[in-house]
mmCIF file of C-alpha atoms and ligand atoms in Angstrom:
data_model
loop_
_atom_site.group_PDB
_atom_site.id
_atom_site.type_symbol
_atom_site.label_atom_id
_atom_site.label_comp_id
_atom_site.label_asym_id
_atom_site.label_seq_id
_atom_site.Cartn_x
_atom_site.Cartn_y
_atom_site.Cartn_z
ATOM 1 C CA UNK A 1 -15.178 94.927 107.176
ATOM 2 C CA UNK A 2 -12.035 93.000 105.075
ATOM 3 C CA UNK A 3 -12.967 92.489 100.859
ATOM 4 C CA UNK A 4 -12.125 89.271 99.773
ATOM 5 C CA UNK A 5 -10.870 90.049 96.253
ATOM 6 C CA UNK A 6 -8.917 92.902 95.518
ATOM 7 C CA UNK A 7 -5.200 92.445 94.365
ATOM 8 C CA UNK A 8 -5.051 90.102 91.381
ATOM 9 C CA UNK A 9 -7.647 90.328 88.575
ATOM 10 C CA UNK A 10 -7.747 89.813 84.794
ATOM 11 C CA UNK A 11 -10.315 89.339 82.874
ATOM 12 C CA UNK A 12 -13.097 93.444 82.752
ATOM 13 C CA UNK A 13 -16.188 93.660 82.000
ATOM 14 C CA UNK A 14 -16.753 97.435 81.092
ATOM 15 C CA UNK A 15 -20.167 98.305 80.737
ATOM 16 C CA UNK A 16 -20.715 101.542 78.359
ATOM 17 C CA UNK A 17 -17.782 100.987 76.644
ATOM 18 C CA UNK A 18 -18.739 103.420 73.535
ATOM 19 C CA UNK A 19 -19.252 106.056 76.857
ATOM 20 C CA UNK A 20 -17.284 108.948 77.685
ATOM 21 C CA UNK A 21 -15.749 106.843 81.151
ATOM 22 C CA UNK A 22 -16.082 103.290 79.768
ATOM 23 C CA UNK A 23 -13.932 104.570 76.582
ATOM 24 C CA UNK A 24 -11.269 106.268 78.590
ATOM 25 C CA UNK A 25 -11.320 102.668 80.749
ATOM 26 C CA UNK A 26 -10.791 100.637 77.679
ATOM 27 C CA UNK A 27 -8.247 102.667 76.414
ATOM 28 C CA UNK A 28 -6.382 102.696 79.542
ATOM 29 C CA UNK A 29 -6.803 98.264 80.485
ATOM 30 C CA UNK A 30 -6.220 96.921 76.203
ATOM 31 C CA UNK A 31 -2.947 99.317 77.093
ATOM 32 C CA UNK A 32 -1.998 96.179 79.317
ATOM 33 C CA UNK A 33 -2.009 92.260 77.900
ATOM 34 C CA UNK A 34 -2.181 90.517 80.944
ATOM 35 C CA UNK A 35 -5.763 92.333 81.456
ATOM 36 C CA UNK A 36 -9.057 91.149 79.396
ATOM 37 C CA UNK A 37 -11.972 93.222 78.239
ATOM 38 C CA UNK A 38 -15.389 92.691 77.427
ATOM 39 C CA UNK A 39 -17.505 94.175 76.132
ATOM 40 C CA UNK A 40 -21.046 94.475 74.482
ATOM 41 C CA UNK A 41 -22.295 97.428 72.915
ATOM 42 C CA UNK A 42 -26.000 98.651 73.424
ATOM 43 C CA UNK A 43 -26.972 96.506 70.403
ATOM 44 C CA UNK A 44 -26.116 93.257 71.645
ATOM 45 C CA UNK A 45 -27.222 93.230 76.110
ATOM 46 C CA UNK A 46 -29.837 96.902 77.118
ATOM 47 C CA UNK A 47 -28.286 97.009 80.775
ATOM 48 C CA UNK A 48 -31.598 97.987 81.683
ATOM 49 C CA UNK A 49 -32.919 94.115 80.599
ATOM 50 C CA UNK A 50 -32.317 92.464 84.054
ATOM 51 C CA UNK A 51 -32.698 88.928 82.431
ATOM 52 C CA UNK A 52 -29.872 89.913 79.486
ATOM 53 C CA UNK A 53 -27.350 90.888 82.290
ATOM 54 C CA UNK A 54 -27.109 87.970 83.799
ATOM 55 C CA UNK A 55 -26.985 85.530 80.691
ATOM 56 C CA UNK A 56 -24.052 88.084 79.793
ATOM 57 C CA UNK A 57 -22.651 88.231 83.557
ATOM 58 C CA UNK A 58 -23.505 84.071 83.934
ATOM 59 C CA UNK A 59 -21.615 82.866 80.434
ATOM 60 C CA UNK A 60 -18.566 85.274 80.711
ATOM 61 C CA UNK A 61 -17.530 85.281 84.044
ATOM 62 C CA UNK A 62 -15.815 87.802 84.329
ATOM 63 C CA UNK A 63 -13.293 88.614 87.667
ATOM 64 C CA UNK A 64 -13.867 91.994 87.617
ATOM 65 C CA UNK A 65 -17.571 94.405 86.504
ATOM 66 C CA UNK A 66 -16.649 97.761 85.875
ATOM 67 C CA UNK A 67 -20.054 99.697 85.501
ATOM 68 C CA UNK A 68 -18.948 102.945 82.951
ATOM 69 C CA UNK A 69 -22.846 102.722 81.930
ATOM 70 C CA UNK A 70 -25.402 105.086 82.744
ATOM 71 C CA UNK A 71 -28.188 108.263 81.031
ATOM 72 C CA UNK A 72 -26.152 110.814 81.372
ATOM 73 C CA UNK A 73 -26.597 114.560 80.596
ATOM 74 C CA UNK A 74 -26.209 118.353 81.491
ATOM 75 C CA UNK A 75 -29.028 120.703 84.044
ATOM 76 C CA UNK A 76 -30.870 120.535 80.458
ATOM 77 C CA UNK A 77 -31.020 117.195 80.124
ATOM 78 C CA UNK A 78 -31.611 115.720 83.400
ATOM 79 C CA UNK A 79 -34.970 118.785 83.392
ATOM 80 C CA UNK A 80 -36.348 117.796 80.190
ATOM 81 C CA UNK A 81 -35.518 113.365 80.448
ATOM 82 C CA UNK A 82 -36.450 113.670 84.290
ATOM 83 C CA UNK A 83 -37.701 109.657 84.856
ATOM 84 C CA UNK A 84 -35.744 108.548 82.167
ATOM 85 C CA UNK A 85 -32.845 109.590 84.397
ATOM 86 C CA UNK A 86 -34.003 108.088 87.387
ATOM 87 C CA UNK A 87 -34.966 105.055 85.853
ATOM 88 C CA UNK A 88 -32.528 103.832 83.248
ATOM 89 C CA UNK A 89 -30.154 104.318 86.184
ATOM 90 C CA UNK A 90 -31.499 102.749 88.368
ATOM 91 C CA UNK A 91 -32.438 99.565 86.497
ATOM 92 C CA UNK A 92 -28.496 99.362 85.140
ATOM 93 C CA UNK A 93 -27.065 99.641 88.457
ATOM 94 C CA UNK A 94 -28.838 96.534 90.491
ATOM 95 C CA UNK A 95 -28.644 94.292 86.939
ATOM 96 C CA UNK A 96 -25.759 94.541 87.568
ATOM 97 C CA UNK A 97 -24.742 95.075 91.345
ATOM 98 C CA UNK A 98 -27.752 91.405 91.904
ATOM 99 C CA UNK A 99 -26.525 90.678 88.195
ATOM 100 C CA UNK A 100 -22.237 90.275 89.929
ATOM 101 C CA UNK A 101 -23.110 89.284 92.441
ATOM 102 C CA UNK A 102 -26.185 86.205 91.114
ATOM 103 C CA UNK A 103 -23.444 84.643 89.078
ATOM 104 C CA UNK A 104 -20.193 85.213 91.176
ATOM 105 C CA UNK A 105 -18.122 87.888 90.549
ATOM 106 C CA UNK A 106 -17.503 89.572 93.351
ATOM 107 C CA UNK A 107 -15.447 92.149 91.845
ATOM 108 C CA UNK A 108 -17.191 94.676 91.062
ATOM 109 C CA UNK A 109 -16.670 99.294 90.784
ATOM 110 C CA UNK A 110 -19.658 101.288 90.882
ATOM 111 C CA UNK A 111 -19.667 104.566 89.569
ATOM 112 C CA UNK A 112 -21.112 107.557 91.975
ATOM 113 C CA UNK A 113 -21.225 111.575 90.800
ATOM 114 C CA UNK A 114 -19.983 114.761 93.060
ATOM 115 C CA UNK A 115 -23.447 116.181 92.141
ATOM 116 C CA UNK A 116 -24.614 112.913 94.944
ATOM 117 C CA UNK A 117 -22.980 114.853 98.195
ATOM 118 C CA UNK A 118 -25.924 117.989 99.290
ATOM 119 C CA UNK A 119 -26.146 120.617 97.247
ATOM 120 C CA UNK A 120 -24.525 123.143 100.695
ATOM 121 C CA UNK A 121 -21.294 121.376 101.341
ATOM 122 C CA UNK A 122 -18.202 121.600 103.046
ATOM 123 C CA UNK A 123 -15.697 121.512 101.079
ATOM 124 C CA UNK A 124 -12.975 119.796 100.679
ATOM 125 C CA UNK A 125 -16.416 116.926 100.268
ATOM 126 C CA UNK A 126 -14.957 113.678 101.521
ATOM 127 C CA UNK A 127 -17.278 110.477 102.185
ATOM 128 C CA UNK A 128 -18.759 111.205 105.322
ATOM 129 C CA UNK A 129 -20.817 114.288 104.510
ATOM 130 C CA UNK A 130 -23.430 111.672 102.008
ATOM 131 C CA UNK A 131 -27.050 112.087 102.413
ATOM 132 C CA UNK A 132 -26.340 114.928 105.328
ATOM 133 C CA UNK A 133 -27.948 117.957 103.496
ATOM 134 C CA UNK A 134 -30.796 118.200 100.643
ATOM 135 C CA UNK A 135 -28.626 117.849 97.057
ATOM 136 C CA UNK A 136 -28.790 120.337 94.338
ATOM 137 C CA UNK A 137 -32.410 119.535 92.641
ATOM 138 C CA UNK A 138 -31.509 120.572 88.688
ATOM 139 C CA UNK A 139 -30.247 116.679 88.276
ATOM 140 C CA UNK A 140 -32.471 115.522 92.111
ATOM 141 C CA UNK A 141 -33.909 111.735 90.326
ATOM 142 C CA UNK A 142 -30.022 111.096 88.404
ATOM 143 C CA UNK A 143 -27.711 111.738 91.647
ATOM 144 C CA UNK A 144 -30.693 109.802 94.068
ATOM 145 C CA UNK A 145 -30.459 107.647 91.033
ATOM 146 C CA UNK A 146 -26.178 106.874 92.092
ATOM 147 C CA UNK A 147 -26.973 107.276 95.739
ATOM 148 C CA UNK A 148 -29.260 104.186 95.614
ATOM 149 C CA UNK A 149 -26.330 102.674 93.897
ATOM 150 C CA UNK A 150 -23.857 103.275 96.839
ATOM 151 C CA UNK A 151 -25.656 101.168 98.319
ATOM 152 C CA UNK A 152 -26.197 98.954 97.130
ATOM 153 C CA UNK A 153 -22.294 98.204 96.652
ATOM 154 C CA UNK A 154 -22.526 98.192 100.764
ATOM 155 C CA UNK A 155 -25.821 96.461 101.118
ATOM 156 C CA UNK A 156 -24.663 93.286 98.943
ATOM 157 C CA UNK A 157 -20.695 93.781 100.784
ATOM 158 C CA UNK A 158 -23.080 92.720 104.413
ATOM 159 C CA UNK A 159 -25.280 91.145 103.011
ATOM 160 C CA UNK A 160 -22.606 89.164 101.142
ATOM 161 C CA UNK A 161 -19.819 89.732 101.331
ATOM 162 C CA UNK A 162 -19.536 90.578 98.110
ATOM 163 C CA UNK A 163 -16.677 93.565 96.872
ATOM 164 C CA UNK A 164 -18.909 95.895 95.203
ATOM 165 C CA UNK A 165 -16.777 99.080 95.454
ATOM 166 C CA UNK A 166 -18.381 102.102 94.235
ATOM 167 C CA UNK A 167 -15.621 105.679 93.077
ATOM 168 C CA UNK A 168 -17.195 109.337 93.022
ATOM 169 C CA UNK A 169 -14.874 110.987 90.255
ATOM 170 C CA UNK A 170 -15.718 114.601 89.475
ATOM 171 C CA UNK A 171 -16.417 116.901 87.019
ATOM 172 C CA UNK A 172 -14.963 115.006 83.961
ATOM 173 C CA UNK A 173 -13.807 115.650 80.591
ATOM 174 C CA UNK A 174 -11.404 114.662 77.841
ATOM 175 C CA UNK A 175 -11.053 113.089 74.930
ATOM 176 C CA UNK A 176 -14.339 111.431 73.849
ATOM 177 C CA UNK A 177 -16.667 113.529 75.332
ATOM 178 C CA UNK A 178 -19.621 115.091 74.257
ATOM 179 C CA UNK A 179 -19.507 117.968 71.654
ATOM 180 C CA UNK A 180 -23.533 118.070 71.337
ATOM 181 C CA UNK A 181 -24.652 120.883 73.831
ATOM 182 C CA UNK A 182 -28.253 119.261 74.627
ATOM 183 C CA UNK A 183 -26.647 116.139 76.629
ATOM 184 C CA UNK A 184 -22.847 118.529 77.402
ATOM 185 C CA UNK A 185 -20.959 119.111 80.706
ATOM 186 C CA UNK A 186 -19.587 122.881 81.266
ATOM 187 C CA UNK A 187 -15.932 121.879 79.580
ATOM 188 C CA UNK A 188 -17.489 120.508 76.731
ATOM 189 C CA UNK A 189 -19.812 123.078 76.225
ATOM 190 C CA UNK A 190 -17.059 126.399 76.575
ATOM 191 C CA UNK A 191 -15.582 124.730 74.254
ATOM 192 C CA UNK A 192 -17.686 124.200 71.234
ATOM 193 C CA UNK A 193 -19.079 127.378 72.415
ATOM 194 C CA UNK A 194 -15.786 130.172 72.297
ATOM 195 C CA UNK A 195 -15.067 127.636 68.404
ATOM 196 C CA UNK A 196 -17.572 128.455 66.908
ATOM 197 C CA UNK A 197 -17.361 132.105 68.258
ATOM 198 C CA UNK A 198 -14.074 132.385 66.863
ATOM 199 C CA UNK A 199 -14.868 130.837 63.511
ATOM 200 C CA UNK A 200 -17.954 132.932 63.071
ATOM 201 C CA UNK A 201 -15.090 135.803 64.235
ATOM 202 C CA UNK A 202 -18.774 136.689 67.412
ATOM 203 C CA UNK A 203 -17.642 139.631 69.293
ATOM 204 C CA UNK A 204 -19.298 138.062 72.157
ATOM 205 C CA UNK A 205 -20.911 135.922 74.055
ATOM 206 C CA UNK A 206 -23.553 134.736 76.267
ATOM 207 C CA UNK A 207 -23.313 131.932 78.592
ATOM 208 C CA UNK A 208 -25.557 129.878 81.345
ATOM 209 C CA UNK A 209 -24.691 131.001 84.878
ATOM 210 C CA UNK A 210 -23.262 133.231 86.660
ATOM 211 C CA UNK A 211 -19.462 131.888 86.131
ATOM 212 C CA UNK A 212 -19.079 132.265 90.164
ATOM 213 C CA UNK A 213 -19.742 128.357 91.054
ATOM 214 C CA UNK A 214 -16.145 126.644 91.355
ATOM 215 C CA UNK A 215 -16.257 123.034 90.255
ATOM 216 C CA UNK A 216 -12.833 119.672 91.069
ATOM 217 C CA UNK A 217 -12.505 119.266 86.884
ATOM 218 C CA UNK A 218 -10.156 116.218 86.513
ATOM 219 C CA UNK A 219 -8.567 114.845 82.836
ATOM 220 C CA UNK A 220 -10.781 111.641 82.246
ATOM 221 C CA UNK A 221 -7.740 109.111 81.759
ATOM 222 C CA UNK A 222 -6.306 109.741 85.306
ATOM 223 C CA UNK A 223 -10.316 107.884 86.291
ATOM 224 C CA UNK A 224 -9.148 105.031 84.418
ATOM 225 C CA UNK A 225 -6.005 105.243 86.171
ATOM 226 C CA UNK A 226 -7.530 105.662 89.371
ATOM 227 C CA UNK A 227 -10.026 102.769 89.091
ATOM 228 C CA UNK A 228 -7.209 99.724 87.728
ATOM 229 C CA UNK A 229 -4.989 101.313 91.889
ATOM 230 C CA UNK A 230 -8.822 101.332 93.464
ATOM 231 C CA UNK A 231 -9.230 98.009 91.309
ATOM 232 C CA UNK A 232 -6.179 96.507 93.320
ATOM 233 C CA UNK A 233 -5.559 98.240 96.675
ATOM 234 C CA UNK A 234 -8.651 99.763 97.869
ATOM 235 C CA UNK A 235 -11.202 97.893 99.778
ATOM 236 C CA UNK A 236 -12.620 99.704 102.101
ATOM 237 C CA UNK A 237 -16.506 100.030 102.639
ATOM 238 C CA UNK A 238 -16.780 102.987 102.071
ATOM 239 C CA UNK A 239 -17.035 105.434 98.264
ATOM 240 C CA UNK A 240 -14.604 107.151 97.650
ATOM 241 C CA UNK A 241 -13.323 110.163 95.616
ATOM 242 C CA UNK A 242 -11.199 110.421 92.683
ATOM 243 C CA UNK A 243 -10.663 114.445 92.084
ATOM 244 C CA UNK A 244 -8.022 117.047 90.713
ATOM 245 C CA UNK A 245 -6.784 118.361 94.379
ATOM 246 C CA UNK A 246 -8.084 121.686 92.531
ATOM 247 C CA UNK A 247 -11.176 123.923 92.498
ATOM 248 C CA UNK A 248 -11.801 126.404 89.339
ATOM 249 C CA UNK A 249 -14.253 128.712 89.150
ATOM 250 C CA UNK A 250 -16.831 128.741 85.851
ATOM 251 C CA UNK A 251 -15.488 131.903 84.853
ATOM 252 C CA UNK A 252 -11.809 131.388 85.390
ATOM 253 C CA UNK A 253 -12.517 127.860 82.927
ATOM 254 C CA UNK A 254 -13.892 129.926 80.843
ATOM 255 C CA UNK A 255 -11.264 132.650 80.095
ATOM 256 C CA UNK A 256 -8.333 129.044 79.500
ATOM 257 C CA UNK A 257 -10.868 128.212 77.002
ATOM 258 C CA UNK A 258 -12.041 132.042 75.490
ATOM 259 C CA UNK A 259 -7.476 132.178 74.818
ATOM 260 C CA UNK A 260 -6.547 128.868 74.346
ATOM 261 C CA UNK A 261 -8.668 129.376 70.869
ATOM 262 C CA UNK A 262 -8.849 132.106 70.182
ATOM 263 C CA UNK A 263 -12.214 133.807 71.005
ATOM 264 C CA UNK A 264 -11.283 137.483 71.253
ATOM 265 C CA UNK A 265 -13.709 139.254 71.948
ATOM 266 C CA UNK A 266 -16.366 139.248 75.218
ATOM 267 C CA UNK A 267 -17.398 137.196 77.992
ATOM 268 C CA UNK A 268 -21.491 138.056 78.710
ATOM 269 C CA UNK A 269 -22.154 136.348 81.919
ATOM 270 C CA UNK A 270 -26.606 134.294 81.759
ATOM 271 C CA UNK A 271 -27.193 135.785 86.063
ATOM 272 C CA UNK A 272 -30.640 134.354 85.371
ATOM 273 C CA UNK A 273 -29.943 130.693 84.766
ATOM 274 C CA UNK A 274 -29.347 128.394 87.976
ATOM 275 C CA UNK A 275 -25.891 128.507 89.159
ATOM 276 C CA UNK A 276 -26.108 125.094 90.387
ATOM 277 C CA UNK A 277 -24.232 124.041 93.679
ATOM 278 C CA UNK A 278 -21.874 126.898 94.763
ATOM 279 C CA UNK A 279 -18.712 124.188 94.632
ATOM 280 C CA UNK A 280 -18.083 120.648 94.523
ATOM 281 C CA UNK A 281 -14.443 120.483 95.342
ATOM 282 C CA UNK A 282 -13.133 116.568 96.485
ATOM 283 C CA UNK A 283 -10.753 115.294 99.218
ATOM 284 C CA UNK A 284 -8.809 112.800 97.140
ATOM 285 C CA UNK A 285 -6.813 112.006 99.866
ATOM 286 C CA UNK A 286 -7.457 108.098 100.880
ATOM 287 C CA UNK A 287 -7.403 107.566 97.120
ATOM 288 C CA UNK A 288 -3.287 110.166 97.271
ATOM 289 C CA UNK A 289 -3.322 107.112 99.972
ATOM 290 C CA UNK A 290 -2.869 104.725 97.839
ATOM 291 C CA UNK A 291 -0.403 105.869 95.427
ATOM 292 C CA UNK A 292 -2.981 108.148 92.504
ATOM 293 C CA UNK A 293 -1.473 111.110 91.562
ATOM 294 C CA UNK A 294 -3.064 113.547 88.944
ATOM 295 C CA UNK A 295 -1.247 112.979 86.333
ATOM 296 C CA UNK A 296 -2.573 115.864 83.482
ATOM 297 C CA UNK A 297 -2.610 119.741 84.508
ATOM 298 C CA UNK A 298 -6.292 121.072 83.648
ATOM 299 C CA UNK A 299 -4.507 123.229 80.962
ATOM 300 C CA UNK A 300 -2.801 120.514 78.866
ATOM 301 C CA UNK A 301 -5.318 118.704 80.186
ATOM 302 C CA UNK A 302 -7.787 120.994 77.465
ATOM 303 C CA UNK A 303 -5.451 121.060 75.147
ATOM 304 C CA UNK A 304 -5.623 117.692 74.633
ATOM 305 C CA UNK A 305 -9.756 118.117 74.538
ATOM 306 C CA UNK A 306 -9.784 120.319 71.949
ATOM 307 C CA UNK A 307 -7.307 118.681 70.063
ATOM 308 C CA UNK A 308 -9.610 115.743 70.251
ATOM 309 C CA UNK A 309 -12.745 117.915 69.486
ATOM 310 C CA UNK A 310 -10.528 119.635 66.677
ATOM 311 C CA UNK A 311 -9.833 115.831 64.470
ATOM 312 C CA UNK A 312 -13.158 114.156 65.449
ATOM 313 C CA UNK A 313 -16.227 115.610 66.827
ATOM 314 C CA UNK A 314 -18.468 116.073 64.203
ATOM 315 C CA UNK A 315 -17.446 112.151 63.071
ATOM 316 C CA UNK A 316 -18.314 110.195 66.179
ATOM 317 C CA UNK A 317 -14.976 108.598 65.745
ATOM 318 C CA UNK A 318 -14.306 107.435 69.671
ATOM 319 C CA UNK A 319 -17.408 105.047 68.467
ATOM 320 C CA UNK A 320 -15.715 103.679 65.914
ATOM 321 C CA UNK A 321 -12.898 102.885 68.005
ATOM 322 C CA UNK A 322 -13.653 101.729 71.301
ATOM 323 C CA UNK A 323 -16.820 99.797 69.116
ATOM 324 C CA UNK A 324 -13.716 96.897 67.282
ATOM 325 C CA UNK A 325 -13.315 96.203 71.433
HETATM 326 N N1 NAP B 401 -18.591 113.044 82.449
HETATM 327 C C1 NAP B 401 -18.709 112.597 84.080
HETATM 328 O O1 NAP B 401 -18.282 113.902 84.600
HETATM 329 C C2 NAP B 401 -19.148 111.151 85.236
HETATM 330 C C3 NAP B 401 -18.405 112.343 86.557
HETATM 331 C C4 NAP B 401 -19.560 111.883 87.295
HETATM 332 C C5 NAP B 401 -19.444 110.297 87.121
HETATM 333 N N2 NAP B 401 -19.677 109.259 85.765
HETATM 334 C C6 NAP B 401 -20.628 108.829 85.074
HETATM 335 O O2 NAP B 401 -19.654 107.102 84.572
HETATM 336 C C7 NAP B 401 -20.244 106.388 84.314
HETATM 337 C C8 NAP B 401 -20.339 106.740 82.090
HETATM 338 O O3 NAP B 401 -20.406 108.501 81.857
HETATM 339 P P1 NAP B 401 -20.384 108.852 81.414
HETATM 340 O O4 NAP B 401 -19.606 110.161 80.770
HETATM 341 O O5 NAP B 401 -18.911 107.939 80.464
HETATM 342 O O6 NAP B 401 -21.342 108.775 80.038
HETATM 343 P P2 NAP B 401 -22.088 107.602 78.474
HETATM 344 O O7 NAP B 401 -21.519 108.964 76.764
HETATM 345 O O8 NAP B 401 -22.804 108.611 78.294
HETATM 346 O O9 NAP B 401 -21.639 106.269 78.415
HETATM 347 C C9 NAP B 401 -22.595 106.594 79.359
HETATM 348 C C10 NAP B 401 -22.630 104.782 78.464
HETATM 349 O O10 NAP B 401 -24.084 103.773 79.021
HETATM 350 C C11 NAP B 401 -24.263 103.470 77.620
HETATM 351 N N3 NAP B 401 -25.790 103.394 77.761
HETATM 352 C C12 NAP B 401 -26.362 103.623 78.385
HETATM 353 N N4 NAP B 401 -27.632 103.301 79.010
HETATM 354 C C13 NAP B 401 -28.249 101.904 78.363
HETATM 355 C C14 NAP B 401 -28.646 100.943 77.838
HETATM 356 N N5 NAP B 401 -30.046 100.835 78.504
HETATM 357 N N6 NAP B 401 -27.577 99.827 77.366
HETATM 358 C C15 NAP B 401 -26.654 100.128 77.325
HETATM 359 N N7 NAP B 401 -25.783 100.656 77.858
HETATM 360 C C16 NAP B 401 -26.025 101.718 77.398
HETATM 361 C C17 NAP B 401 -23.604 104.146 76.357
HETATM 362 O O11 NAP B 401 -23.918 103.736 74.895
HETATM 363 P P3 NAP B 401 -23.847 105.047 73.846
HETATM 364 O O12 NAP B 401 -22.968 104.484 73.823
HETATM 365 O O13 NAP B 401 -25.260 102.946 73.244
HETATM 366 O O14 NAP B 401 -25.396 105.227 73.549
HETATM 367 C C18 NAP B 401 -23.022 105.364 76.969
HETATM 368 O O15 NAP B 401 -21.652 103.515 76.482
HETATM 369 C C19 NAP B 401 -21.732 106.790 84.915
HETATM 370 O O16 NAP B 401 -22.670 106.014 85.799
HETATM 371 C C20 NAP B 401 -21.921 108.321 85.315
HETATM 372 O O17 NAP B 401 -22.892 108.516 86.160
HETATM 373 C C21 NAP B 401 -19.229 110.522 84.316
#
C-alpha cells in the first residue's frame, strides 16, 4: 500500500518527551527551526486516558505523532509488574493510534523493541521473522503489548489508509538513560555498578547471567536521526529495524565499561540468573538504504554516556531540560 503523507511535516507531537528516547527526539528536532515540537507532561496528559488523548490531539492537530512513551524497564521490573507493563503499554498505543486516526493525523511513528522477536531466531533478525516463534518469557507482557501496537498500525493503514509506521530499535543507551538499578537496562546498570565499585575500592563485582548473550547496542541520538529519515522517506507497511550493525557479547561490554570507569577488580558472573534470548541482533539494511548510518561507535557512545552519568544522574537534570519544551 502506498502511503499518503510521508515527506514534508512541521508540527510534531512527541508523546513521552521527558523519557530517554523522547528527550533524544526532542533534542534532535529542536535543532532544526523547520520543526515545531508539541509536548505535554504526564501531569498535563495521562496517555492511558482515551478521552484526554483524543481531546489533546483534536486541539493541537499535529502533522506527525511520535509515540515515544511507554512503561519500560529491565528484567526485574518486568517480572514484578507484568500487569502494569501490558495494560499501560496497550492503552497508550491504542489511544495514540486511534486518536491520531480519529482526529485526522495521518502520520505516526510507533516504537517496537528487539524483544518482540522470537527468543530463538535466525541472526541478524529481519521483520519477516516476527511472530514466527515463542518470545522470551521474562518480558512477555511488554512484548505482547508492543506486537499489538505494531498490528494496530498496520490495521489502521489497511482499513483507513493512514500512514502509521513502526520502528524497531535495538538496545539503546546514551545520555538521559535511567541509572536507577530497579529500572535500568544493561548499559546504565553496568556503568553504575562499576563506577560505584571503583569509588568504594571493591576488588570484585558480581554481574547477573553468564555474560554470553549478545546484543545490538545503539546510541540513542542515532535513533532520533533515523526517526527523522523514516518519517520523511519510509512508506512501507513492514516494521523497520534500527540497529548498530554489530552484535556485542555482554561480557565484552562489561570489560569495555570496567576499563572505561577505571575498575581494576575481578568480574564474577552469577550464572543462576537468566541470560534472556541468546542473541538479539537486528538487520538494519532497510533503514541504511534510506541513507542512515549510525554516527556513534560503542566506545565513544559509552564515554558520552558515562560523562552524562557523572554530571547528571543524581540530579534528574534531563527532566528539567525537557520539561521546559
Ligand atoms: N530504551 C530502549 O532501549 C528502547 C529500545 C527499543 C524501544 N524503546 C521504546 O521507546 C519508547 C520510550 O522508551 P524509553 O526508554 O524512552 O522509556 P522512558 O525513559 O521510561 O520514557 C517513557 C516516557 O513515557 C511517559 N509515560 C509513561 N506512562 C505515561 C502516561 N500514562 N502518561 C503520559 N506519559 C507517560 C514517561 O513519562 P514520565 O517522564 O512522566 O515518566 C516518559 O516520558 C517505548 O515505547 C519503548 O518501548 C526503547
